[in-house]
Amino acid sequence: MKKLNLSRIIVSTLIISLVFILNTLGANAEWRQDSNGWWNSEGNSWSIGWRYINGEWYYFEENGYMAHDTIIDGYKLDSDGAWIESTQNKLSNSEQDVREIAFNQLDSQVKKSIKGTWQNAKLSKITLADGMGNITDKSYIGKEVYIIKFPTEMQSTANEIIVYIGMDNYKLIGYGLLD
């Protein structure tokens, strides 16, 4: 009987201690914003990686800024930076997903020149070489990337807009035009 009471006291003390520790950590964390975006401060530093804040998962880059409107580790983040729960089983690397992700990263003017929708695009893989269009991230040269070919409405110039997407992060890394 005494052993059972002692165990209850120890467990209760541990639970109370954890509540105080977690509340202290939460009190030291706060959202901040500047012209570059949002970050979450943790004492004298900032959050990095995945953080669970107020019932939502967020991802913070190495520089501390919150990621948004992208896919990290296969999980889609909305414009507020929160993980979209419907992707909890991770996005598949299906042709449909990659084509749609690429289309969503294009500006509105480019989207207007595309014939049809993202579903009309063709997906393949290619080893990226220098000179293959406008490459915005040169670190992918020599690596395998997705190439998405969108048919265009343009009659006098290019027949296709090509888009390069990183296989590791699904971000747009370059583009070009094909006759």
PDB file of C-alpha atoms in Angstrom:
ATOM      1  CA  MET A   1       0.000   0.000   0.000  1.00  0.00           C
ATOM      2  CA  LYS A   2       2.817   2.394   0.927  1.00  0.00           C
ATOM      3  CA  LYS A   3       4.616   1.472  -2.317  1.00  0.00           C
ATOM      4  CA  LEU A   4       1.522   2.302  -4.391  1.00  0.00           C
ATOM      5  CA  ASN A   5       1.084   5.680  -2.670  1.00  0.00           C
ATOM      6  CA  LEU A   6       4.764   6.512  -3.165  1.00  0.00           C
ATOM      7  CA  SER A   7       4.463   5.659  -6.882  1.00  0.00           C
ATOM      8  CA  ARG A   8       1.412   7.927  -7.221  1.00  0.00           C
ATOM      9  CA  ILE A   9       3.236  10.792  -5.501  1.00  0.00           C
ATOM     10  CA  ILE A  10       6.267  10.402  -7.781  1.00  0.00           C
ATOM     11  CA  VAL A  11       4.130  10.256 -10.951  1.00  0.00           C
ATOM     12  CA  SER A  12       2.061  13.264  -9.821  1.00  0.00           C
ATOM     13  CA  THR A  13       5.215  15.252  -9.083  1.00  0.00           C
ATOM     14  CA  LEU A  14       6.652  14.417 -12.517  1.00  0.00           C
ATOM     15  CA  ILE A  15       3.450  15.467 -14.283  1.00  0.00           C
ATOM     16  CA  ILE A  16       3.294  18.763 -12.406  1.00  0.00           C
ATOM     17  CA  SER A  17       6.975  19.428 -13.176  1.00  0.00           C
ATOM     18  CA  LEU A  18       6.437  18.754 -16.892  1.00  0.00           C
ATOM     19  CA  VAL A  19       3.457  21.118 -17.000  1.00  0.00           C
ATOM     20  CA  PHE A  20       5.553  23.916 -15.471  1.00  0.00           C
ATOM     21  CA  ILE A  21       8.472  23.251 -17.827  1.00  0.00           C
ATOM     22  CA  LEU A  22       6.254  23.190 -20.932  1.00  0.00           C
ATOM     23  CA  ASN A  23       4.431  26.356 -19.892  1.00  0.00           C
ATOM     24  CA  THR A  24       7.765  28.108 -19.354  1.00  0.00           C
ATOM     25  CA  LEU A  25       8.960  27.063 -22.821  1.00  0.00           C
ATOM     26  CA  GLY A  26       5.715  28.251 -24.402  1.00  0.00           C
ATOM     27  CA  ALA A  27       5.969  31.613 -22.657  1.00  0.00           C
ATOM     28  CA  ASN A  28       9.447  32.191 -24.136  1.00  0.00           C
ATOM     29  CA  ALA A  29       8.351  31.471 -27.717  1.00  0.00           C
ATOM     30  CA  GLU A  30       6.620  34.129 -29.788  1.00  0.00           C
ATOM     31  CA  TRP A  31       5.844  34.901 -33.422  1.00  0.00           C
ATOM     32  CA  ARG A  32       7.682  37.792 -35.069  1.00  0.00           C
ATOM     33  CA  GLN A  33       7.627  39.304 -38.543  1.00  0.00           C
ATOM     34  CA  ASP A  34       9.827  41.549 -40.666  1.00  0.00           C
ATOM     35  CA  SER A  35      10.054  42.352 -44.374  1.00  0.00           C
ATOM     36  CA  ASN A  36      11.514  38.880 -45.086  1.00  0.00           C
ATOM     37  CA  GLY A  37       8.698  36.911 -43.433  1.00  0.00           C
ATOM     38  CA  TRP A  38       7.666  35.273 -40.189  1.00  0.00           C
ATOM     39  CA  TRP A  39       9.798  33.484 -37.614  1.00  0.00           C
ATOM     40  CA  ASN A  40       9.231  32.067 -34.154  1.00  0.00           C
ATOM     41  CA  SER A  41      11.618  33.168 -31.430  1.00  0.00           C
ATOM     42  CA  GLU A  42      12.731  30.678 -28.783  1.00  0.00           C
ATOM     43  CA  GLY A  43      14.431  32.663 -26.064  1.00  0.00           C
ATOM     44  CA  ASN A  44      17.522  34.267 -27.608  1.00  0.00           C
ATOM     45  CA  SER A  45      17.292  32.192 -30.804  1.00  0.00           C
ATOM     46  CA  TRP A  46      14.715  31.178 -33.405  1.00  0.00           C
ATOM     47  CA  SER A  47      12.947  27.965 -34.348  1.00  0.00           C
ATOM     48  CA  ILE A  48      14.559  25.670 -36.929  1.00  0.00           C
ATOM     49  CA  GLY A  49      12.958  22.589 -38.478  1.00  0.00           C
ATOM     50  CA  TRP A  50       9.513  21.244 -37.604  1.00  0.00           C
ATOM     51  CA  ARG A  51       7.712  22.870 -34.648  1.00  0.00           C
ATOM     52  CA  TYR A  52       4.272  22.151 -33.215  1.00  0.00           C
ATOM     53  CA  ILE A  53       2.763  25.526 -32.247  1.00  0.00           C
ATOM     54  CA  ASN A  54      -0.803  26.160 -31.083  1.00  0.00           C
ATOM     55  CA  GLY A  55      -2.082  22.887 -32.521  1.00  0.00           C
ATOM     56  CA  GLU A  56      -0.390  23.266 -35.944  1.00  0.00           C
ATOM     57  CA  TRP A  57       2.868  21.979 -37.455  1.00  0.00           C
ATOM     58  CA  TYR A  58       5.183  24.578 -39.038  1.00  0.00           C
ATOM     59  CA  TYR A  59       8.583  24.277 -40.700  1.00  0.00           C
ATOM     60  CA  PHE A  60      11.339  26.840 -40.148  1.00  0.00           C
ATOM     61  CA  GLU A  61      14.299  27.127 -42.538  1.00  0.00           C
ATOM     62  CA  GLU A  62      17.920  27.261 -41.304  1.00  0.00           C
ATOM     63  CA  ASN A  63      17.708  31.071 -41.291  1.00  0.00           C
ATOM     64  CA  GLY A  64      14.721  30.845 -38.931  1.00  0.00           C
ATOM     65  CA  TYR A  65      12.054  32.008 -41.367  1.00  0.00           C
ATOM     66  CA  MET A  66       8.823  30.029 -41.655  1.00  0.00           C
ATOM     67  CA  ALA A  67       8.310  28.122 -44.905  1.00  0.00           C
ATOM     68  CA  HIS A  68       4.941  28.478 -46.675  1.00  0.00           C
ATOM     69  CA  ASP A  69       3.268  27.576 -49.970  1.00  0.00           C
ATOM     70  CA  THR A  70       5.687  24.703 -50.501  1.00  0.00           C
ATOM     71  CA  ILE A  71       6.332  21.047 -49.731  1.00  0.00           C
ATOM     72  CA  ILE A  72       8.836  20.023 -47.056  1.00  0.00           C
ATOM     73  CA  ASP A  73       9.709  16.368 -46.467  1.00  0.00           C
ATOM     74  CA  GLY A  74       6.659  15.445 -48.565  1.00  0.00           C
ATOM     75  CA  TYR A  75       4.248  17.523 -46.450  1.00  0.00           C
ATOM     76  CA  LYS A  76       2.399  20.421 -48.071  1.00  0.00           C
ATOM     77  CA  LEU A  77       2.365  23.793 -46.262  1.00  0.00           C
ATOM     78  CA  ASP A  78      -0.358  26.381 -46.853  1.00  0.00           C
ATOM     79  CA  SER A  79       0.060  30.159 -47.253  1.00  0.00           C
ATOM     80  CA  ASP A  80       0.046  30.571 -43.452  1.00  0.00           C
ATOM     81  CA  GLY A  81       2.874  28.037 -43.192  1.00  0.00           C
ATOM     82  CA  ALA A  82       0.770  25.361 -41.485  1.00  0.00           C
ATOM     83  CA  TRP A  83       0.984  21.738 -42.578  1.00  0.00           C
ATOM     84  CA  ILE A  84      -2.138  20.812 -44.542  1.00  0.00           C
ATOM     85  CA  GLU A  85      -3.556  17.823 -42.658  1.00  0.00           C
ATOM     86  CA  SER A  86      -4.986  16.175 -45.786  1.00  0.00           C
ATOM     87  CA  THR A  87      -1.398  15.397 -46.791  1.00  0.00           C
ATOM     88  CA  GLN A  88      -0.674  13.545 -43.554  1.00  0.00           C
ATOM     89  CA  ASN A  89       0.237  10.363 -45.431  1.00  0.00           C
ATOM     90  CA  LYS A  90       2.757  12.294 -47.518  1.00  0.00           C
ATOM     91  CA  LEU A  91       2.215  13.297 -51.099  1.00  0.00           C
ATOM     92  CA  SER A  92       3.007  10.619 -53.620  1.00  0.00           C
ATOM     93  CA  ASN A  93       5.465  11.376 -56.384  1.00  0.00           C
ATOM     94  CA  SER A  94       2.818  10.642 -58.970  1.00  0.00           C
ATOM     95  CA  GLU A  95       2.857  12.391 -62.307  1.00  0.00           C
ATOM     96  CA  GLN A  96      -0.267  14.331 -61.387  1.00  0.00           C
ATOM     97  CA  ASP A  97       1.220  15.715 -58.162  1.00  0.00           C
ATOM     98  CA  VAL A  98       4.476  16.929 -59.707  1.00  0.00           C
ATOM     99  CA  ARG A  99       2.781  18.502 -62.730  1.00  0.00           C
ATOM    100  CA  GLU A 100       0.292  20.339 -60.514  1.00  0.00           C
ATOM    101  CA  ILE A 101       3.018  21.484 -58.107  1.00  0.00           C
ATOM    102  CA  ALA A 102       5.039  22.850 -61.039  1.00  0.00           C
ATOM    103  CA  PHE A 103       1.988  24.618 -62.518  1.00  0.00           C
ATOM    104  CA  ASN A 104       1.166  26.243 -59.171  1.00  0.00           C
ATOM    105  CA  GLN A 105       4.658  27.793 -59.022  1.00  0.00           C
ATOM    106  CA  LEU A 106       4.292  29.573 -62.372  1.00  0.00           C
ATOM    107  CA  ASP A 107       3.302  33.220 -62.510  1.00  0.00           C
ATOM    108  CA  SER A 108      -0.137  34.152 -63.852  1.00  0.00           C
ATOM    109  CA  GLN A 109       1.173  35.446 -67.210  1.00  0.00           C
ATOM    110  CA  VAL A 110       2.893  32.120 -67.954  1.00  0.00           C
ATOM    111  CA  LYS A 111      -0.206  30.179 -66.865  1.00  0.00           C
ATOM    112  CA  LYS A 112      -2.300  32.170 -69.363  1.00  0.00           C
ATOM    113  CA  SER A 113      -0.044  31.069 -72.233  1.00  0.00           C
ATOM    114  CA  ILE A 114      -0.442  27.360 -71.388  1.00  0.00           C
ATOM    115  CA  LYS A 115      -2.859  25.372 -73.518  1.00  0.00           C
ATOM    116  CA  GLY A 116      -5.314  23.604 -71.214  1.00  0.00           C
ATOM    117  CA  THR A 117      -4.389  22.923 -67.591  1.00  0.00           C
ATOM    118  CA  TRP A 118      -1.552  21.278 -65.707  1.00  0.00           C
ATOM    119  CA  GLN A 119      -3.143  17.953 -66.652  1.00  0.00           C
ATOM    120  CA  ASN A 120      -2.042  18.481 -70.271  1.00  0.00           C
ATOM    121  CA  ALA A 121       1.636  18.584 -69.229  1.00  0.00           C
ATOM    122  CA  LYS A 122       4.109  15.751 -69.767  1.00  0.00           C
ATOM    123  CA  LEU A 123       6.459  14.694 -66.965  1.00  0.00           C
ATOM    124  CA  SER A 124       9.852  13.033 -67.267  1.00  0.00           C
ATOM    125  CA  LYS A 125      13.252  13.059 -65.588  1.00  0.00           C
ATOM    126  CA  ILE A 126      16.465  14.514 -66.951  1.00  0.00           C
ATOM    127  CA  THR A 127      20.012  15.185 -65.805  1.00  0.00           C
ATOM    128  CA  LEU A 128      20.213  18.970 -65.755  1.00  0.00           C
ATOM    129  CA  ALA A 129      23.047  20.558 -67.733  1.00  0.00           C
ATOM    130  CA  ASP A 130      24.230  24.145 -67.919  1.00  0.00           C
ATOM    131  CA  GLY A 131      22.614  25.994 -70.812  1.00  0.00           C
ATOM    132  CA  MET A 132      19.290  24.133 -70.624  1.00  0.00           C
ATOM    133  CA  GLY A 133      17.191  27.284 -70.257  1.00  0.00           C
ATOM    134  CA  ASN A 134      17.120  29.742 -67.394  1.00  0.00           C
ATOM    135  CA  ILE A 135      18.412  27.791 -64.364  1.00  0.00           C
ATOM    136  CA  THR A 136      17.776  29.750 -61.162  1.00  0.00           C
ATOM    137  CA  ASP A 137      19.509  27.256 -58.845  1.00  0.00           C
ATOM    138  CA  LYS A 138      22.847  26.146 -60.329  1.00  0.00           C
ATOM    139  CA  SER A 139      23.397  23.586 -57.528  1.00  0.00           C
ATOM    140  CA  TYR A 140      21.142  21.184 -59.497  1.00  0.00           C
ATOM    141  CA  ILE A 141      23.412  21.089 -62.570  1.00  0.00           C
ATOM    142  CA  GLY A 142      24.567  17.500 -63.057  1.00  0.00           C
ATOM    143  CA  LYS A 143      21.691  16.139 -60.940  1.00  0.00           C
ATOM    144  CA  GLU A 144      18.519  14.355 -61.978  1.00  0.00           C
ATOM    145  CA  VAL A 145      15.458  16.633 -61.874  1.00  0.00           C
ATOM    146  CA  TYR A 146      11.858  16.539 -63.053  1.00  0.00           C
ATOM    147  CA  ILE A 147      11.165  18.199 -66.380  1.00  0.00           C
ATOM    148  CA  ILE A 148       7.586  19.200 -67.088  1.00  0.00           C
ATOM    149  CA  LYS A 149       6.566  20.214 -70.618  1.00  0.00           C
ATOM    150  CA  PHE A 150       3.483  22.422 -70.864  1.00  0.00           C
ATOM    151  CA  PRO A 151       1.941  22.907 -74.335  1.00  0.00           C
ATOM    152  CA  THR A 152       1.424  26.587 -75.195  1.00  0.00           C
ATOM    153  CA  GLU A 153      -1.149  28.683 -77.010  1.00  0.00           C
ATOM    154  CA  MET A 154       1.648  30.677 -78.694  1.00  0.00           C
ATOM    155  CA  GLN A 155       1.496  30.135 -82.464  1.00  0.00           C
ATOM    156  CA  SER A 156       4.503  32.133 -83.607  1.00  0.00           C
ATOM    157  CA  THR A 157       7.082  31.185 -80.985  1.00  0.00           C
ATOM    158  CA  ALA A 158       7.550  28.216 -78.680  1.00  0.00           C
ATOM    159  CA  ASN A 159       5.344  25.134 -78.727  1.00  0.00           C
ATOM    160  CA  GLU A 160       6.158  24.176 -75.135  1.00  0.00           C
ATOM    161  CA  ILE A 161       7.201  25.782 -71.885  1.00  0.00           C
ATOM    162  CA  ILE A 162       9.567  23.525 -69.980  1.00  0.00           C
ATOM    163  CA  VAL A 163       9.906  23.702 -66.211  1.00  0.00           C
ATOM    164  CA  TYR A 164      12.577  22.063 -64.061  1.00  0.00           C
ATOM    165  CA  ILE A 165      11.579  20.942 -60.560  1.00  0.00           C
ATOM    166  CA  GLY A 166      13.912  19.659 -57.836  1.00  0.00           C
ATOM    167  CA  MET A 167      13.195  16.042 -56.958  1.00  0.00           C
ATOM    168  CA  ASP A 168      14.149  16.654 -53.327  1.00  0.00           C
ATOM    169  CA  ASN A 169      11.949  19.667 -52.549  1.00  0.00           C
ATOM    170  CA  TYR A 170       9.555  20.110 -55.520  1.00  0.00           C
ATOM    171  CA  LYS A 171      10.696  23.717 -56.015  1.00  0.00           C
ATOM    172  CA  LEU A 172      10.981  25.407 -59.395  1.00  0.00           C
ATOM    173  CA  ILE A 173      14.682  25.553 -60.307  1.00  0.00           C
ATOM    174  CA  GLY A 174      14.509  26.678 -63.931  1.00  0.00           C
ATOM    175  CA  TYR A 175      12.482  27.027 -67.117  1.00  0.00           C
ATOM    176  CA  GLY A 176      12.781  27.433 -70.849  1.00  0.00           C
ATOM    177  CA  LEU A 177      10.940  27.329 -74.191  1.00  0.00           C
ATOM    178  CA  LEU A 178      10.912  24.598 -76.868  1.00  0.00           C
ATOM    179  CA  ASP A 179       9.986  24.924 -80.538  1.00  0.00           C
TER     180      ASP A 179
END
